[in-house]
PDB file of C-alpha atoms in Angstrom:
ATOM      1  CA  UNK A1105     206.873 191.347 130.155  1.00 89.00           C
ATOM      2  CA  UNK A1106     206.907 195.148 130.256  1.00 89.00           C
ATOM      3  CA  UNK A1107     210.067 195.176 132.375  1.00 92.00           C
ATOM      4  CA  UNK A1108     211.835 192.755 130.034  1.00 94.00           C
ATOM      5  CA  UNK A1109     210.960 194.902 127.006  1.00 93.00           C
ATOM      6  CA  UNK A1110     212.120 197.991 128.918  1.00 95.00           C
ATOM      7  CA  UNK A1111     215.449 196.299 129.649  1.00 95.00           C
ATOM      8  CA  UNK A1112     215.882 195.403 125.981  1.00 96.00           C
ATOM      9  CA  UNK A1113     215.073 199.000 125.013  1.00 95.00           C
ATOM     10  CA  UNK A1114     217.868 200.201 127.288  1.00 96.00           C
ATOM     11  CA  UNK A1115     220.334 197.774 125.727  1.00 96.00           C
ATOM     12  CA  UNK A1116     219.302 198.637 122.162  1.00 96.00           C
ATOM     13  CA  UNK A1117     219.897 202.297 123.000  1.00 96.00           C
ATOM     14  CA  UNK A1118     223.575 201.353 123.134  1.00 95.00           C
ATOM     15  CA  UNK A1119     226.119 200.848 120.408  1.00 97.00           C
ATOM     16  CA  UNK A1120     226.295 198.408 117.499  1.00 97.00           C
ATOM     17  CA  UNK A1121     228.069 195.785 119.633  1.00 98.00           C
ATOM     18  CA  UNK A1122     225.374 195.922 122.307  1.00 97.00           C
ATOM     19  CA  UNK A1123     222.691 195.613 119.646  1.00 98.00           C
ATOM     20  CA  UNK A1124     224.566 192.616 118.240  1.00 98.00           C
ATOM     21  CA  UNK A1125     224.478 190.991 121.680  1.00 97.00           C
ATOM     22  CA  UNK A1126     220.683 191.379 121.683  1.00 97.00           C
ATOM     23  CA  UNK A1127     220.650 189.566 118.332  1.00 97.00           C
ATOM     24  CA  UNK A1128     223.088 186.884 119.509  1.00 98.00           C
ATOM     25  CA  UNK A1129     220.984 186.240 122.613  1.00 97.00           C
ATOM     26  CA  UNK A1130     217.964 185.470 120.417  1.00 97.00           C
ATOM     27  CA  UNK A1131     215.906 188.341 121.789  1.00 97.00           C
ATOM     28  CA  UNK A1132     214.522 189.703 118.506  1.00 97.00           C
ATOM     29  CA  UNK A1133     211.955 186.975 117.932  1.00 97.00           C
ATOM     30  CA  UNK A1134     210.395 187.325 121.418  1.00 97.00           C
ATOM     31  CA  UNK A1135     210.551 191.115 121.065  1.00 97.00           C
ATOM     32  CA  UNK A1136     208.590 190.956 117.813  1.00 97.00           C
ATOM     33  CA  UNK A1137     206.145 188.570 119.505  1.00 97.00           C
ATOM     34  CA  UNK A1138     205.571 191.167 122.251  1.00 97.00           C
ATOM     35  CA  UNK A1139     204.956 193.814 119.573  1.00 96.00           C
ATOM     36  CA  UNK A1140     202.427 191.513 117.952  1.00 96.00           C
ATOM     37  CA  UNK A1141     200.516 190.164 120.934  1.00 96.00           C
ATOM     38  CA  UNK A1142     201.696 191.645 124.216  1.00 96.00           C
ATOM     39  CA  UNK A1143     199.643 193.915 126.424  1.00 97.00           C
ATOM     40  CA  UNK A1144     199.783 197.574 125.397  1.00 97.00           C
ATOM     41  CA  UNK A1145     202.343 198.649 128.022  1.00 97.00           C
ATOM     42  CA  UNK A1146     204.672 195.860 126.902  1.00 97.00           C
ATOM     43  CA  UNK A1147     204.092 196.716 123.242  1.00 98.00           C
ATOM     44  CA  UNK A1148     204.989 200.320 123.970  1.00 97.00           C
ATOM     45  CA  UNK A1149     208.300 199.285 125.556  1.00 97.00           C
ATOM     46  CA  UNK A1150     208.961 196.892 122.676  1.00 98.00           C
ATOM     47  CA  UNK A1151     208.363 199.767 120.241  1.00 98.00           C
ATOM     48  CA  UNK A1152     211.004 201.780 122.078  1.00 98.00           C
ATOM     49  CA  UNK A1153     213.386 198.816 121.845  1.00 98.00           C
ATOM     50  CA  UNK A1154     212.835 198.544 118.089  1.00 98.00           C
ATOM     51  CA  UNK A1155     213.244 202.277 117.514  1.00 98.00           C
ATOM     52  CA  UNK A1156     216.439 202.312 119.576  1.00 98.00           C
ATOM     53  CA  UNK A1157     217.609 199.299 117.566  1.00 98.00           C
ATOM     54  CA  UNK A1158     216.932 201.137 114.293  1.00 98.00           C
ATOM     55  CA  UNK A1159     218.695 204.230 115.563  1.00 97.00           C
ATOM     56  CA  UNK A1160     221.938 202.558 116.616  1.00 97.00           C
ATOM     57  CA  UNK A1161     222.047 199.416 114.500  1.00 97.00           C
ATOM     58  CA  UNK A1162     224.080 198.937 111.362  1.00 96.00           C
ATOM     59  CA  UNK A1163     222.693 198.102 107.928  1.00 96.00           C
ATOM     60  CA  UNK A1164     222.949 194.337 108.441  1.00 96.00           C
ATOM     61  CA  UNK A1165     221.216 194.542 111.810  1.00 97.00           C
ATOM     62  CA  UNK A1166     218.361 196.622 110.407  1.00 97.00           C
ATOM     63  CA  UNK A1167     217.995 194.256 107.461  1.00 95.00           C
ATOM     64  CA  UNK A1168     217.789 191.352 109.911  1.00 96.00           C
ATOM     65  CA  UNK A1169     215.007 192.852 112.026  1.00 97.00           C
ATOM     66  CA  UNK A1170     213.024 193.770 108.909  1.00 96.00           C
ATOM     67  CA  UNK A1171     213.534 190.273 107.504  1.00 95.00           C
ATOM     68  CA  UNK A1172     212.296 188.799 110.801  1.00 96.00           C
ATOM     69  CA  UNK A1173     208.946 190.515 110.286  1.00 96.00           C
ATOM     70  CA  UNK A1174     209.030 193.555 112.544  1.00 98.00           C
ATOM     71  CA  UNK A1175     207.222 195.883 110.135  1.00 98.00           C
ATOM     72  CA  UNK A1176     203.717 194.415 110.491  1.00 97.00           C
ATOM     73  CA  UNK A1177     203.371 194.537 114.271  1.00 98.00           C
ATOM     74  CA  UNK A1178     205.398 197.754 114.410  1.00 97.00           C
ATOM     75  CA  UNK A1179     203.063 199.481 111.935  1.00 98.00           C
ATOM     76  CA  UNK A1180     200.039 198.165 113.841  1.00 97.00           C
ATOM     77  CA  UNK A1181     201.069 200.445 116.703  1.00 98.00           C
ATOM     78  CA  UNK A1182     200.613 203.471 114.444  1.00 97.00           C
ATOM     79  CA  UNK A1183     196.927 203.029 115.218  1.00 95.00           C
ATOM     80  CA  UNK A1184     197.533 203.412 118.944  1.00 93.00           C
ATOM     81  CA  UNK A1185     195.438 205.934 120.838  1.00 92.00           C
ATOM     82  CA  UNK A1186     198.662 206.995 122.596  1.00 96.00           C
ATOM     83  CA  UNK A1187     200.192 209.582 120.277  1.00 96.00           C
ATOM     84  CA  UNK A1188     203.618 209.226 121.911  1.00 97.00           C
ATOM     85  CA  UNK A1189     203.745 205.587 120.858  1.00 98.00           C
ATOM     86  CA  UNK A1190     202.840 206.549 117.292  1.00 98.00           C
ATOM     87  CA  UNK A1191     205.714 209.063 117.312  1.00 98.00           C
ATOM     88  CA  UNK A1192     208.171 206.419 118.559  1.00 98.00           C
ATOM     89  CA  UNK A1193     207.058 204.039 115.798  1.00 98.00           C
ATOM     90  CA  UNK A1194     207.329 206.757 113.145  1.00 98.00           C
ATOM     91  CA  UNK A1195     210.871 207.509 114.329  1.00 98.00           C
ATOM     92  CA  UNK A1196     211.749 203.838 113.913  1.00 98.00           C
ATOM     93  CA  UNK A1197     210.124 203.636 110.488  1.00 98.00           C
ATOM     94  CA  UNK A1198     212.017 206.754 109.416  1.00 98.00           C
ATOM     95  CA  UNK A1199     215.287 205.144 110.509  1.00 98.00           C
ATOM     96  CA  UNK A1200     214.500 201.970 108.562  1.00 98.00           C
ATOM     97  CA  UNK A1201     213.449 203.887 105.442  1.00 98.00           C
ATOM     98  CA  UNK A1202     216.481 206.181 105.620  1.00 97.00           C
ATOM     99  CA  UNK A1203     218.811 203.188 105.803  1.00 96.00           C
ATOM    100  CA  UNK A1204     216.949 201.462 102.972  1.00 96.00           C
ATOM    101  CA  UNK A1205     217.274 204.607 100.866  1.00 95.00           C
ATOM    102  CA  UNK A1206     221.051 204.625 101.340  1.00 92.00           C
ATOM    103  CA  UNK A1207     221.142 201.038 100.090  1.00 92.00           C
ATOM    104  CA  UNK A1208     218.847 201.626  97.109  1.00 93.00           C
ATOM    105  CA  UNK A1209     216.076 199.512  98.675  1.00 95.00           C
ATOM    106  CA  UNK A1210     213.631 202.218  99.754  1.00 96.00           C
ATOM    107  CA  UNK A1211     210.958 201.242  97.223  1.00 96.00           C
ATOM    108  CA  UNK A1212     211.003 197.657  98.443  1.00 96.00           C
ATOM    109  CA  UNK A1213     210.766 198.648 102.113  1.00 97.00           C
ATOM    110  CA  UNK A1214     208.076 201.236 101.375  1.00 97.00           C
ATOM    111  CA  UNK A1215     206.071 198.529  99.609  1.00 97.00           C
ATOM    112  CA  UNK A1216     206.460 196.233 102.620  1.00 97.00           C
ATOM    113  CA  UNK A1217     205.151 199.010 104.872  1.00 98.00           C
ATOM    114  CA  UNK A1218     202.286 199.638 102.476  1.00 97.00           C
ATOM    115  CA  UNK A1219     201.412 195.921 102.356  1.00 96.00           C
ATOM    116  CA  UNK A1220     201.032 195.786 106.145  1.00 96.00           C
ATOM    117  CA  UNK A1221     198.721 198.829 105.992  1.00 96.00           C
ATOM    118  CA  UNK A1222     201.362 201.113 107.462  1.00 97.00           C
ATOM    119  CA  UNK A1223     200.843 203.729 104.763  1.00 97.00           C
ATOM    120  CA  UNK A1224     197.096 203.783 105.443  1.00 97.00           C
ATOM    121  CA  UNK A1225     197.797 204.416 109.116  1.00 97.00           C
ATOM    122  CA  UNK A1226     200.348 207.118 108.316  1.00 98.00           C
ATOM    123  CA  UNK A1227     197.788 208.844 106.094  1.00 97.00           C
ATOM    124  CA  UNK A1228     195.242 208.778 108.919  1.00 96.00           C
ATOM    125  CA  UNK A1229     197.823 210.307 111.260  1.00 97.00           C
ATOM    126  CA  UNK A1230     198.011 213.339 108.969  1.00 95.00           C
ATOM    127  CA  UNK A1231     194.648 214.292 110.475  1.00 94.00           C
ATOM    128  CA  UNK A1232     195.889 213.954 114.055  1.00 94.00           C
ATOM    129  CA  UNK A1233     195.370 216.896 116.391  1.00 94.00           C
ATOM    130  CA  UNK A1234     198.942 216.660 117.712  1.00 95.00           C
ATOM    131  CA  UNK A1235     201.312 218.725 115.560  1.00 96.00           C
ATOM    132  CA  UNK A1236     204.277 216.392 116.106  1.00 96.00           C
ATOM    133  CA  UNK A1237     202.264 213.376 114.934  1.00 97.00           C
ATOM    134  CA  UNK A1238     201.010 215.311 111.917  1.00 96.00           C
ATOM    135  CA  UNK A1239     204.504 216.526 110.936  1.00 97.00           C
ATOM    136  CA  UNK A1240     206.188 213.146 111.298  1.00 98.00           C
ATOM    137  CA  UNK A1241     203.524 211.343 109.275  1.00 98.00           C
ATOM    138  CA  UNK A1242     203.632 214.064 106.617  1.00 97.00           C
ATOM    139  CA  UNK A1243     207.439 213.875 106.389  1.00 97.00           C
ATOM    140  CA  UNK A1244     207.487 210.087 106.033  1.00 98.00           C
ATOM    141  CA  UNK A1245     204.834 210.149 103.321  1.00 97.00           C
ATOM    142  CA  UNK A1246     206.471 213.042 101.457  1.00 96.00           C
ATOM    143  CA  UNK A1247     209.955 211.532 101.649  1.00 96.00           C
ATOM    144  CA  UNK A1248     209.208 207.883 100.946  1.00 96.00           C
ATOM    145  CA  UNK A1249     205.713 207.402  99.538  1.00 94.00           C
ATOM    146  CA  UNK A1250     205.155 210.367  97.217  1.00 83.00           C
ATOM    147  CA  UNK A1251     204.171 209.553  93.680  1.00 68.00           C
ATOM    148  CA  UNK A1252     206.396 212.255  92.214  1.00 55.00           C
ATOM    149  CA  UNK A1253     209.097 209.814  91.127  1.00 47.00           C
ATOM    150  CA  UNK A1254     207.041 208.318  88.292  1.00 44.00           C
ATOM    151  CA  UNK A1255     204.605 205.478  88.036  1.00 43.00           C
ATOM    152  CA  UNK A1256     205.002 202.376  90.125  1.00 45.00           C
ATOM    153  CA  UNK A1257     204.955 199.707  87.475  1.00 43.00           C
ATOM    154  CA  UNK A1258     203.812 197.089  89.961  1.00 44.00           C
ATOM    155  CA  UNK A1259     200.409 198.782  90.260  1.00 44.00           C
ATOM    156  CA  UNK A1260     199.824 199.848  86.656  1.00 42.00           C
ATOM    157  CA  UNK A1261     196.737 198.073  85.306  1.00 42.00           C
ATOM    158  CA  UNK A1262     197.330 195.447  82.639  1.00 41.00           C
ATOM    159  CA  UNK A1263     194.824 194.476  80.012  1.00 43.00           C
ATOM    160  CA  UNK A1264     193.850 190.817  80.085  1.00 44.00           C
ATOM    161  CA  UNK A1265     191.210 189.559  77.662  1.00 47.00           C
ATOM    162  CA  UNK A1266     190.080 193.118  77.041  1.00 46.00           C
ATOM    163  CA  UNK A1267     189.617 193.905  80.754  1.00 48.00           C
ATOM    164  CA  UNK A1268     191.806 195.898  83.077  1.00 45.00           C
ATOM    165  CA  UNK A1269     193.594 193.896  85.754  1.00 43.00           C
ATOM    166  CA  UNK A1270     194.683 195.912  88.771  1.00 42.00           C
ATOM    167  CA  UNK A1271     196.659 193.100  90.393  1.00 41.00           C
ATOM    168  CA  UNK A1272     199.712 194.157  92.318  1.00 41.00           C
ATOM    169  CA  UNK A1273     202.771 192.212  91.349  1.00 42.00           C
ATOM    170  CA  UNK A1274     204.979 190.824  94.062  1.00 42.00           C
ATOM    171  CA  UNK A1275     208.151 192.879  94.125  1.00 43.00           C
ATOM    172  CA  UNK A1276     209.675 191.393  97.265  1.00 46.00           C
ATOM    173  CA  UNK A1277     211.933 188.488  96.353  1.00 49.00           C
ATOM    174  CA  UNK A1278     211.076 184.978  97.551  1.00 50.00           C
ATOM    175  CA  UNK A1279     214.291 184.960  99.562  1.00 50.00           C
ATOM    176  CA  UNK A1280     213.021 187.890 101.601  1.00 52.00           C
ATOM    177  CA  UNK A1281     214.247 191.371 102.148  1.00 54.00           C
ATOM    178  CA  UNK A1282     217.892 192.407 102.195  1.00 56.00           C
ATOM    179  CA  UNK A1283     219.606 195.749 102.020  1.00 55.00           C
TER     180      UNK A1283
END
């Protein structure tokens, strides 16, 4: 499995057309499966494939991989004991968030990352002994998760029957995510 993920990572390091061939061949679903439940060495290669994909893919391609559910298993690797893997994942997340920002969808993608506990893991990485890990996690949080832009209305408590309700409203449409 590791070798297959490595091969995909080499292809996704190519251009938009090569990335499209990976999509056309139906490789994304198995790649996400490897991220979710493969052995660690295979997951690491799959993380490289996803980050390469996010680096060279176009907006539609990135929207597709996000819609297919890559964020959960991708963010899970932020908790890896291998700091290099965490850096690769943070690079991929930065690419996804940067693209989402250009399309006016950064809040939605940031919420998706937060919902799969990615933000919690990024916050923990701010205490990492490796300077590169610390800086990347700090930059992602500062650029995409800072509260300086005003209140997030989806988490403002509402009063119901005289009591505060801290329910988070669903802000991802039923049809899924799209840039």
